[in-house]
Coordinates of C-alpha atoms and ligand atoms in Angstrom, one line a residue:
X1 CA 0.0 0.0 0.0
X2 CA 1.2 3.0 -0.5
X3 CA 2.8 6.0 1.3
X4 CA 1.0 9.9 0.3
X5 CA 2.9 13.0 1.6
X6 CA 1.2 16.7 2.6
X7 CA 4.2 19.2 1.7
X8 CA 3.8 22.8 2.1
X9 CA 4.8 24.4 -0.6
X10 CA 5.4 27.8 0.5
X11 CA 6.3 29.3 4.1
X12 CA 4.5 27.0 6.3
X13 CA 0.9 27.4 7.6
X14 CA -0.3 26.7 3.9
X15 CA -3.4 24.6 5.7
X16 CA -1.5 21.2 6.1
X17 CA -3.4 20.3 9.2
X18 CA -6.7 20.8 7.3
X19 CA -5.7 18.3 4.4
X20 CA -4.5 16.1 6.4
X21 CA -7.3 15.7 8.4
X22 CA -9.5 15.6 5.1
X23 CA -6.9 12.8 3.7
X24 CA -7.1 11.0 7.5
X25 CA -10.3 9.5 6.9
X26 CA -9.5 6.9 4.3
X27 CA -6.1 6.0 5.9
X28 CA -4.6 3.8 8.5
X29 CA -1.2 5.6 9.5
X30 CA -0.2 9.8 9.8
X31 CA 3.0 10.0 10.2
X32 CA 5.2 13.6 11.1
X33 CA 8.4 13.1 9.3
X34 CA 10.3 16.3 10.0
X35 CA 10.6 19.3 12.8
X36 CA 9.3 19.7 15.8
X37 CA 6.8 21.9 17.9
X38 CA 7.8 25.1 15.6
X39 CA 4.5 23.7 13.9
X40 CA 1.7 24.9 14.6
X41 CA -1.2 22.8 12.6
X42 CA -5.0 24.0 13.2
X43 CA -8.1 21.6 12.5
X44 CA -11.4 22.8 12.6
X45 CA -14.7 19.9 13.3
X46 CA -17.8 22.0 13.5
X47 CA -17.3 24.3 16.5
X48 CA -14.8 22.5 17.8
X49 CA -10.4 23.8 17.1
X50 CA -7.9 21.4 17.6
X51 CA -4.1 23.2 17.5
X52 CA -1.5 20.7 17.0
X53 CA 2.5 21.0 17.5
X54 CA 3.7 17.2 17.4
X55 CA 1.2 14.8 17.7
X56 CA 0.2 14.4 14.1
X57 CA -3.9 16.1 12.6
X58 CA -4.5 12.1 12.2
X59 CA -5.3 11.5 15.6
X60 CA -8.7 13.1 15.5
X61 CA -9.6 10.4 13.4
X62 CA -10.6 7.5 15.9
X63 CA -8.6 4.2 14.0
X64 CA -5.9 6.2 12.8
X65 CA -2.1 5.4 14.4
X66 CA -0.1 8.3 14.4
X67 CA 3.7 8.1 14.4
X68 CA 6.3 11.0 15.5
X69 CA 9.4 9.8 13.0
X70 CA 13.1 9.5 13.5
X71 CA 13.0 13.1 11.5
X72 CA 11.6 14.9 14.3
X73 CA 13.0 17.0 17.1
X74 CA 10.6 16.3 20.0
X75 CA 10.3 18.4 23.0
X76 CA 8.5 15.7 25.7
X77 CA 7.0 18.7 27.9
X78 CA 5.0 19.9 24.9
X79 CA 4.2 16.6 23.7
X80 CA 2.7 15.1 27.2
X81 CA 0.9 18.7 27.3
X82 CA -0.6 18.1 24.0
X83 CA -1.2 14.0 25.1
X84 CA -3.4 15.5 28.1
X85 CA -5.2 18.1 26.9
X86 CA -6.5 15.7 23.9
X87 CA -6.9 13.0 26.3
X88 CA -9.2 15.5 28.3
X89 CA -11.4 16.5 24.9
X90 CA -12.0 12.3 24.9
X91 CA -9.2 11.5 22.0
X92 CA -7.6 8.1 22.4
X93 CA -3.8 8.7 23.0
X94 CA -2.8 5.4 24.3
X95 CA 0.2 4.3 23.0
X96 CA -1.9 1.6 20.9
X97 CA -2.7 4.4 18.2
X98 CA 0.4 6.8 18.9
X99 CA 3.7 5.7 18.6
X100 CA 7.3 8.1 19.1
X101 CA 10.1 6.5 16.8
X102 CA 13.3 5.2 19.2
X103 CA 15.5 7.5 17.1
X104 CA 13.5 10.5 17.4
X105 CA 15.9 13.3 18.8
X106 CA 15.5 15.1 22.1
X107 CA 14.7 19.0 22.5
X108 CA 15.9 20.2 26.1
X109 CA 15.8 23.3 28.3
X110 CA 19.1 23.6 26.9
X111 CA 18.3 23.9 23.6
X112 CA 16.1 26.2 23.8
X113 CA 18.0 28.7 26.1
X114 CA 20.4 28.4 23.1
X115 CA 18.1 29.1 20.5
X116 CA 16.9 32.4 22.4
X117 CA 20.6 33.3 23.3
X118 CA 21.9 33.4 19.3
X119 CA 18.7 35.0 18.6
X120 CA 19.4 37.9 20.7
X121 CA 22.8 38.4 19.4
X122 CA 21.9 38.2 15.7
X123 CA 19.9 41.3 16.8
X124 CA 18.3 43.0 13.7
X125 CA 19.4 40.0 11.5
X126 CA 18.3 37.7 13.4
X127 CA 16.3 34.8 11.4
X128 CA 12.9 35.3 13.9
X129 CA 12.9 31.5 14.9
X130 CA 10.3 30.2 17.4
X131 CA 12.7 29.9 19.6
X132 CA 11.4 25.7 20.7
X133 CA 15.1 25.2 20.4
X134 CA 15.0 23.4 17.0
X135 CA 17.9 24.1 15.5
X136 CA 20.3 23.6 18.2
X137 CA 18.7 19.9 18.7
X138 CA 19.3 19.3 14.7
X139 CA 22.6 20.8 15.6
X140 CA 23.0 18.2 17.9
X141 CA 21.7 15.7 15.8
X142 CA 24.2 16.5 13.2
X143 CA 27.1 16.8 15.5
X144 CA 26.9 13.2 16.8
X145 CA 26.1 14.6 20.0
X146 CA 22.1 14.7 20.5
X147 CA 19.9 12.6 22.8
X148 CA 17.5 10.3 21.5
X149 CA 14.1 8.9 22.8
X150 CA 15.7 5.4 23.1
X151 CA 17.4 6.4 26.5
X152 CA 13.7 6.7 27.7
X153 CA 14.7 2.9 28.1
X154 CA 17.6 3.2 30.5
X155 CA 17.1 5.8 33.6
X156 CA 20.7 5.8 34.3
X157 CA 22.1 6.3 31.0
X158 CA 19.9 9.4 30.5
X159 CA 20.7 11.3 33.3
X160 CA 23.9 10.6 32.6
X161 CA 23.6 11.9 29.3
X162 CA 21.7 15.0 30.4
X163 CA 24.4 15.8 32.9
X164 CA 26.9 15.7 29.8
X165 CA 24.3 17.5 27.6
X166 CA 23.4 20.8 30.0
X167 CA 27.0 20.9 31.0
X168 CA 28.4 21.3 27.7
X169 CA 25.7 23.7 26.8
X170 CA 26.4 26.0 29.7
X171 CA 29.7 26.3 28.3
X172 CA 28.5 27.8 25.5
X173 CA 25.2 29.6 27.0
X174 CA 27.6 31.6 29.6
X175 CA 30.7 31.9 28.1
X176 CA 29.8 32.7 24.2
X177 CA 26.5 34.4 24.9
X178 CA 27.0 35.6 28.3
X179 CA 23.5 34.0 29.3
X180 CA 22.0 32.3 32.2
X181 CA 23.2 28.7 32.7
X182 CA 20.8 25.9 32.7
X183 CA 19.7 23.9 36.1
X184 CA 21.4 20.5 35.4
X185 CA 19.5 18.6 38.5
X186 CA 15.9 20.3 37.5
X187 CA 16.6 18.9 33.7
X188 CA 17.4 15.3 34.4
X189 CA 14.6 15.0 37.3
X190 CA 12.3 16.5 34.0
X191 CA 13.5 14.0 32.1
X192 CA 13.0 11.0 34.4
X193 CA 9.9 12.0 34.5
X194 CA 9.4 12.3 30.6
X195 CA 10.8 8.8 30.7
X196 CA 8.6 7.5 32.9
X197 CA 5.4 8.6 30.9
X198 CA 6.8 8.4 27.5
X199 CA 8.7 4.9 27.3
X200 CA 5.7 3.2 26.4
X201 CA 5.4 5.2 23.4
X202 CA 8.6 4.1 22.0
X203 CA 8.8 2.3 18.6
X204 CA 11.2 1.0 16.0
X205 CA 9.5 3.0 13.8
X206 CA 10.5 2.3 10.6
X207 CA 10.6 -1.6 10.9
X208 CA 6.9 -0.5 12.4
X209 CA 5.8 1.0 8.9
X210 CA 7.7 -1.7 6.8
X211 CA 5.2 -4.1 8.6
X212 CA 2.5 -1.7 7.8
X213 CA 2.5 -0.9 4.3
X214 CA 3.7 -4.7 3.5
X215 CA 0.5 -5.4 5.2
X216 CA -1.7 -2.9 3.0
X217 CA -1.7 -0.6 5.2
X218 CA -1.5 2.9 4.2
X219 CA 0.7 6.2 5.0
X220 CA 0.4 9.3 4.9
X221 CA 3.3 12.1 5.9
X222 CA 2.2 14.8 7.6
X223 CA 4.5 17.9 6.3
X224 CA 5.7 20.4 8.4
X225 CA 7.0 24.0 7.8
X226 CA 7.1 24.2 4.1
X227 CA 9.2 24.0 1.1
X228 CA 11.0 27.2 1.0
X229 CA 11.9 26.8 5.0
X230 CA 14.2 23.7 3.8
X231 CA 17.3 23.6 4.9
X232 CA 18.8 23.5 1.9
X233 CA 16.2 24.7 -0.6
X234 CA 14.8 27.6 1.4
X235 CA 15.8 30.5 1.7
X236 CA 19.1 30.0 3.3
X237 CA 19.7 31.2 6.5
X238 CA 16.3 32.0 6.9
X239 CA 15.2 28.8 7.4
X240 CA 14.4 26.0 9.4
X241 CA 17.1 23.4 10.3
X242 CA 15.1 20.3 8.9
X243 CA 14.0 19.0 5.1
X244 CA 10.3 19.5 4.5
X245 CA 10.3 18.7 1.4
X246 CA 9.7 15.4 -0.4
X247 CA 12.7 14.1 0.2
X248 CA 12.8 14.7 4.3
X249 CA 9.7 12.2 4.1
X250 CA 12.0 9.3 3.2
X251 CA 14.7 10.0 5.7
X252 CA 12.7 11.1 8.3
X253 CA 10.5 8.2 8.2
X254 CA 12.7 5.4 6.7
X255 CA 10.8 4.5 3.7
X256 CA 12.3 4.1 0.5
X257 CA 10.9 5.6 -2.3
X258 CA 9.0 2.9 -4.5
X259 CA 5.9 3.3 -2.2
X260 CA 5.2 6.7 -2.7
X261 CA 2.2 7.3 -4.7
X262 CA 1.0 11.0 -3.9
X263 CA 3.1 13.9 -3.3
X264 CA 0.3 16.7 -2.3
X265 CA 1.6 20.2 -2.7
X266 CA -0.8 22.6 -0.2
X267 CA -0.5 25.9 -1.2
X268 CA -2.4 29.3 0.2
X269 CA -4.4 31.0 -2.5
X270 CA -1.8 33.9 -1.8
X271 CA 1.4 33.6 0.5
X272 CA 2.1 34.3 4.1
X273 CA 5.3 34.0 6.1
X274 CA 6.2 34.2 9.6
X275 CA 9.5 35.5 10.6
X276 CA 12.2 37.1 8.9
X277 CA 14.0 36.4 5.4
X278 CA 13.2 37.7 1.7
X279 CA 9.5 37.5 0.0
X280 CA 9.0 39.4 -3.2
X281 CA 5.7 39.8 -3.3
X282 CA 5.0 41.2 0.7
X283 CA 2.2 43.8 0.5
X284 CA 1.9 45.9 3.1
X285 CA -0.6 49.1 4.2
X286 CA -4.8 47.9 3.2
X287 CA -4.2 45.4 1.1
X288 CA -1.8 43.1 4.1
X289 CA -4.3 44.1 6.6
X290 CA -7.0 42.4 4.3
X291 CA -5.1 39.5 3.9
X292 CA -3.9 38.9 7.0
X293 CA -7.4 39.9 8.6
X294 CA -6.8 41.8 12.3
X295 CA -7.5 38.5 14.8
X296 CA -11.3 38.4 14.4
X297 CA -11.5 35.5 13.2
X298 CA -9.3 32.0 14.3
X299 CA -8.3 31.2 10.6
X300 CA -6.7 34.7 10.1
X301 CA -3.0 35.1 9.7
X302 CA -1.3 35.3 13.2
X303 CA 1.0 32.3 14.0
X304 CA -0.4 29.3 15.7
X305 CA 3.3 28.3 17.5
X306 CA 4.0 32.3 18.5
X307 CA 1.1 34.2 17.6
X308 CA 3.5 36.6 15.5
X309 CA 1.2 38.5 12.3
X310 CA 2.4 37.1 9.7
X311 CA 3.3 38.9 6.8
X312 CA 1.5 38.5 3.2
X313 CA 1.7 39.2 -0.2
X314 CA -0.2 38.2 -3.2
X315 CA 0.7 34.7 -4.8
X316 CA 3.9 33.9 -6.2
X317 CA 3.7 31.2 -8.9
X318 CA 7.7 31.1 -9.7
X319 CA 7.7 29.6 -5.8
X320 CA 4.7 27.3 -6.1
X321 CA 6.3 26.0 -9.6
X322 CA 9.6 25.3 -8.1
X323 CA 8.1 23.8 -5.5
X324 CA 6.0 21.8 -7.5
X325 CA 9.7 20.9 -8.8
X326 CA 11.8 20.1 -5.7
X327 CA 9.1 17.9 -4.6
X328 CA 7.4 16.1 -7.8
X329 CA 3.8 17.3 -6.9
X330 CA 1.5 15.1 -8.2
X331 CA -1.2 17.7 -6.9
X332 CA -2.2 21.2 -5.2
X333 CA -4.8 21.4 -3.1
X334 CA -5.1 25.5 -2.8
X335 CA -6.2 26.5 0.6
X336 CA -8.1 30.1 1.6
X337 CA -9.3 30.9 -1.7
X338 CA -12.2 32.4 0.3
X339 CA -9.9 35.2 1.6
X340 CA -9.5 36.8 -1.8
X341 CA -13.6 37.2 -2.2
X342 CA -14.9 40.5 -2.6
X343 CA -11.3 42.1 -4.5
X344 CA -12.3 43.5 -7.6
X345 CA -8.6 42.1 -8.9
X346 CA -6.2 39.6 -8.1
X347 CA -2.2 39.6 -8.6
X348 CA -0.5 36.5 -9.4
X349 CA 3.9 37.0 -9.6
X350 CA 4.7 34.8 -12.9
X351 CA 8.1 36.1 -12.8
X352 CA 11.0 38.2 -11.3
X353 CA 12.9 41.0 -12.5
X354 CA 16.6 42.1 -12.0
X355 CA 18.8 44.6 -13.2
X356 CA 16.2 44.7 -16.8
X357 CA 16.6 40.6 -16.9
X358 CA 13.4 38.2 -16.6
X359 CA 14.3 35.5 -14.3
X360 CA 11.4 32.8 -14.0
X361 CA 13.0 30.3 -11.9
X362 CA 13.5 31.0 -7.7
X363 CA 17.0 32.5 -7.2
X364 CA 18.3 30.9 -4.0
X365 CA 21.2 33.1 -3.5
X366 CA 19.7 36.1 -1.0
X367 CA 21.7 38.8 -2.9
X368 CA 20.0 37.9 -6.0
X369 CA 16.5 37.3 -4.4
X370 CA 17.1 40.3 -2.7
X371 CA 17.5 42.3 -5.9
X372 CA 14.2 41.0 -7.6
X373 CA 11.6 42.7 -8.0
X374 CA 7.7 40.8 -8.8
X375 CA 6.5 40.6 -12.4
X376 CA 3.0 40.4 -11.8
X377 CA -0.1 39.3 -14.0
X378 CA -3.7 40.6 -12.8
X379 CA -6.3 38.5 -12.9
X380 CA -10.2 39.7 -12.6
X381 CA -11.6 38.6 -9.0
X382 CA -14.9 37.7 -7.6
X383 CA -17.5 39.0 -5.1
X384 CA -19.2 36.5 -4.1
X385 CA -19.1 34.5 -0.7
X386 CA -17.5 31.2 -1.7
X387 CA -17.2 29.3 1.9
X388 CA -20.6 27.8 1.0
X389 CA -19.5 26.4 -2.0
X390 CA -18.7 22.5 -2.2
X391 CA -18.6 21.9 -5.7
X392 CA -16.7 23.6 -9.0
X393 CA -20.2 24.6 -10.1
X394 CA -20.4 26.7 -6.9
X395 CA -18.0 28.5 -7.4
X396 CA -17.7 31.7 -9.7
X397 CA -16.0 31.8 -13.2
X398 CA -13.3 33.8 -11.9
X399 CA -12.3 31.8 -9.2
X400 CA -12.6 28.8 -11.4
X401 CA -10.4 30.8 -13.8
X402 CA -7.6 31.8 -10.9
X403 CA -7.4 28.0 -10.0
X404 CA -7.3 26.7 -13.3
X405 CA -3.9 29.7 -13.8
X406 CA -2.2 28.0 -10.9
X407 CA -2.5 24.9 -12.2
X408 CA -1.7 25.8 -15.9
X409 CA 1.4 27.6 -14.8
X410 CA 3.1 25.4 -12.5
X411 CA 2.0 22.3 -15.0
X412 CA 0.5 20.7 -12.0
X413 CA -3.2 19.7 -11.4
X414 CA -5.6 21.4 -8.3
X415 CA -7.2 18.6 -6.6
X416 CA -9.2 20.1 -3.8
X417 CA -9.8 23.7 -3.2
X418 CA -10.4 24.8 0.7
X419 CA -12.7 27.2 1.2
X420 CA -12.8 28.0 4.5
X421 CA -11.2 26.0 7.9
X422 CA -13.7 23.6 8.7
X423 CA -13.4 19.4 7.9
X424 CA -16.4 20.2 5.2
X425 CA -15.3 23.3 3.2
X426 CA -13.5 21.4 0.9
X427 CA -14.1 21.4 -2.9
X428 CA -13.2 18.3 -5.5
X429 CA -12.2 19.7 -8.8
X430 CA -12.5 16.5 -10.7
X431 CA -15.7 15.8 -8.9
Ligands
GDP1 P1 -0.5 24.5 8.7 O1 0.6 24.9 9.6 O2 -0.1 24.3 7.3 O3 -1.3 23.3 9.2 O4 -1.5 25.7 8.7 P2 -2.0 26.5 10.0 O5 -3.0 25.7 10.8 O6 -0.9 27.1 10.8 O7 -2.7 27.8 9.4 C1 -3.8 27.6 8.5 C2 -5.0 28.4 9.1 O8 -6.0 28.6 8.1 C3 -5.7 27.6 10.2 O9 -6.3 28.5 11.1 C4 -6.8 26.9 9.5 O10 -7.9 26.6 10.3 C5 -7.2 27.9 8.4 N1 -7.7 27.4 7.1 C6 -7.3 26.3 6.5 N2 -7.9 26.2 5.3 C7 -8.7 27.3 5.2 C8 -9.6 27.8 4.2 O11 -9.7 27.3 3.1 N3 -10.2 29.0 4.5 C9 -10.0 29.6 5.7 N4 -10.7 30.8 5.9 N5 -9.2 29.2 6.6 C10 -8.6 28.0 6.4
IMO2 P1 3.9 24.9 10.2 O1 4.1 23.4 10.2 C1 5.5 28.8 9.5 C2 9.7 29.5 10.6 C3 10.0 30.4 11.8 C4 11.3 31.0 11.3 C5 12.0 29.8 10.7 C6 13.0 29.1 11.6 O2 2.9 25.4 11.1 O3 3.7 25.3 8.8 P2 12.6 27.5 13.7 O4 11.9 27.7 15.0 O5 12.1 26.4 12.9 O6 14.1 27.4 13.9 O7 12.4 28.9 12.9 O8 11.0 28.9 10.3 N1 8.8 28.4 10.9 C7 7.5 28.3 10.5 N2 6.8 29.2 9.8 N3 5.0 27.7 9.9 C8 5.7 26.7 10.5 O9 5.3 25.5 10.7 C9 7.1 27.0 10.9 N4 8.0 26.4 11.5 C10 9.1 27.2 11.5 O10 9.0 31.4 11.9 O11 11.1 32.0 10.3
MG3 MG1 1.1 26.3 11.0

């Protein structure tokens, strides 16, 4: 059976959660493949708002088992905060249906007084992390030096390793950023305690899907963050310190790549991004305020992790088509197309300018970026109210027409088309 993957295909919060939990009905296994609780992934059932970090959008779905994969940086705090407070709204979080891969890596304290440290003393330039302490845990990771959820198994061993851990971090928090050190003693007895509650969770988790999918079961990878916050094809240093893309699915879960059947591109009917780094087409004044909306409503455009505005602009199809690239989209579903209602026109970038040259691919060298301006097409909008509209029929030429432009330009079929935030407001386009 095989293995589908969600990928944002912009900055993050492109609606992942939403599709997933659309997808989640059909499927047997969700699986989170890369990051940490820097995600932030809303699902909306009737009146009822789930936000999500770690555990995967699957679990709302009562049959579904939802792995956290050897890709992921978990903090245990945050995920036994988020294991209670589902538990409490009656979700089953046993460890029957949730599972936390053995070599899932470990966020600390430490990390994440690191994270705020180099933060503050990038100043101005700083890169406007979420400061859970991800990248110093991939840091870790890559340095040969991180803790993994396997010690959950061996009480001794991880407070030895913690001791090791915090130590070596206070070196660096106190004598390179002249910070507060990090309570040892508190950290390990935090982490016997993580241990305690968490070992049961552990799995070999890639053996664990093997078993699945040989047994027709099917997968689905939950993205996190999105395309252009990868590591290496983002836009570097303003980033994220994992691989969201297509290819983070297969490392980060331990699949190999003869399984895969749908890559599924979500991407916001315009773009959005939270913290700093370049984005050609950012609006600003009316026009960001009407994007971003001003709090009034829970899908509008303030971070789910920080609850930083985000910043908009309209939507830029050089991204979404080299995204549609680095990850071999087989779809895009379009999310929020019922934000643009009610503008008399729509810009869509098809293409950047620099120095009196037409560039139509995404530079990923900042200085270049940086000296791009948008080429933009305008495309007639639509007044009416679409979030009632669950068919293609429903919906008015001119959004038909916008959707059928994305897909036309980035050579990539629409599959669904959200329409608002709740399980239902979902169109088919090939109904
Ligand atoms: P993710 O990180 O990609 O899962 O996205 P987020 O959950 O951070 O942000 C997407 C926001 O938009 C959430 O508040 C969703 O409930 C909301 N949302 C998703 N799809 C739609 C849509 O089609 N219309 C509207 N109005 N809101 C949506
Ligand atoms: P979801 O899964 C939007 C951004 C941060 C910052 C950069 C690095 O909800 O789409 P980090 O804490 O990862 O070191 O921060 O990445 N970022 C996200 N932006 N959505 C996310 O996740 C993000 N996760 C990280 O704002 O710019
Ligand atoms: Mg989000």
């Amino acid at each position: 059976m095989p293995l589908d993957m969600i990928i944002g295909a912009q900055w993050g919060d492109e609606g992942k959660g939403t599709i997933t939990d659309l997808m989640s009905a059909e499927l047997d296994i969700v699986a989170r493949y890369s990051g940490g609780d820097n995600a932030g992934h809303t699902v909306t059932v009737a009146d009822e708002i789930f936000k999500l970090h770690l555990i995967p959008s699957g679990i709302i779905h009562d049959g579904v088992t939802c792995i956290i994969g050897n890709g992921v940086v978990l903090n245990p705090a945050v995920f036994l905060r988020e294991i209670d407070a589902l538990a409490e709204r009656g979700v089953d979080v046993s460890p029957d249906r949730l599972k936390i891969s053995r070599s899932t890596h470990l966020i600390t304290a430490a990390h994440i007084a690191l994270d705020t440290a180099k933060e503050m003393q990038l100043g101005a330039g700083k890169i406007g992390t979420t400061q859970r302490g991800i990248g110093p845990a991939y840091s870790d990771k890559t340095d040969r030096s991180g803790l993994r959820a396997e010690l959950f198994d061996d009480p001794e061993g991880l407070a030895d390793a913690i001791h090791v851990h915090v130590k070596a971090k206070n070196v660096i928090l106190q004598e390179v950023y002249g910070a507060e050190p990090v309570d040892s003693q508190k950290v390990a007895a935090d982490f016997a305690h993580y241990a305690q509650r968490l070992q049961p969770y552990l799995v070999n988790s890639a053996h664990f899907l093997h078993t699945a999918i040989k047994n027709g079961r099917s997968v689905l990878a939950e993205g996190a963050q999105g395309s252009f916050l990868d590591l290496d094809h983002g836009t570097y240093p303003f980033v994220t310190s994992s691989c969201p893309t297509a290819g983070g699915v297969l490392t980060g879960l331990g699949v190999g790549p003869k399984h895969v059947d749908r890559i599924i591109g979500i991407a916001k009917a315009f773009t959005s991004r939270v913290g700093s780094g370049p984005f050609p087409c950012e609006l600003d004044g009316e026009m960001a305020v009407r994007l971003r909306g001003t709090g009034s409503n829970p899908w509008d455009e303030y971070g789910t992790t920080t609850g930083r505005p985000r910043r908009v602009g309209w939507l830029d199809l050089v991204m979404l088509k080299y995204a549609a690239n680095l990850n071999s989209f087989t779809e895009i579903v379009i999310t929020k197309l019922d934000i643009l209602s009610g503008l008399d026109e729509l810009k869509v970038c098809v293409g950047y300018e620099r120095n009196g040259e037409r560039i139509d691919y995404y530079p990923t060298d900042l200085r270049v970026l940086g000296e791009c301006t948008a080429v933009y097409e305008t495309l007639p909008g639509w007044q009416e109210d679409i979030m009632g509209a669950r068919t293609m029929a429903d919906l008015p030429e001119n959004a038909r027409n916008y959707v059928q432009y994305i897909a036309d330009y980035t050579e990539t079929p629409v599959s669904y088309i959200s329409v608002g935030p709740e399980r239902t407001q979902i169109v088919k386009v090939n109904e």
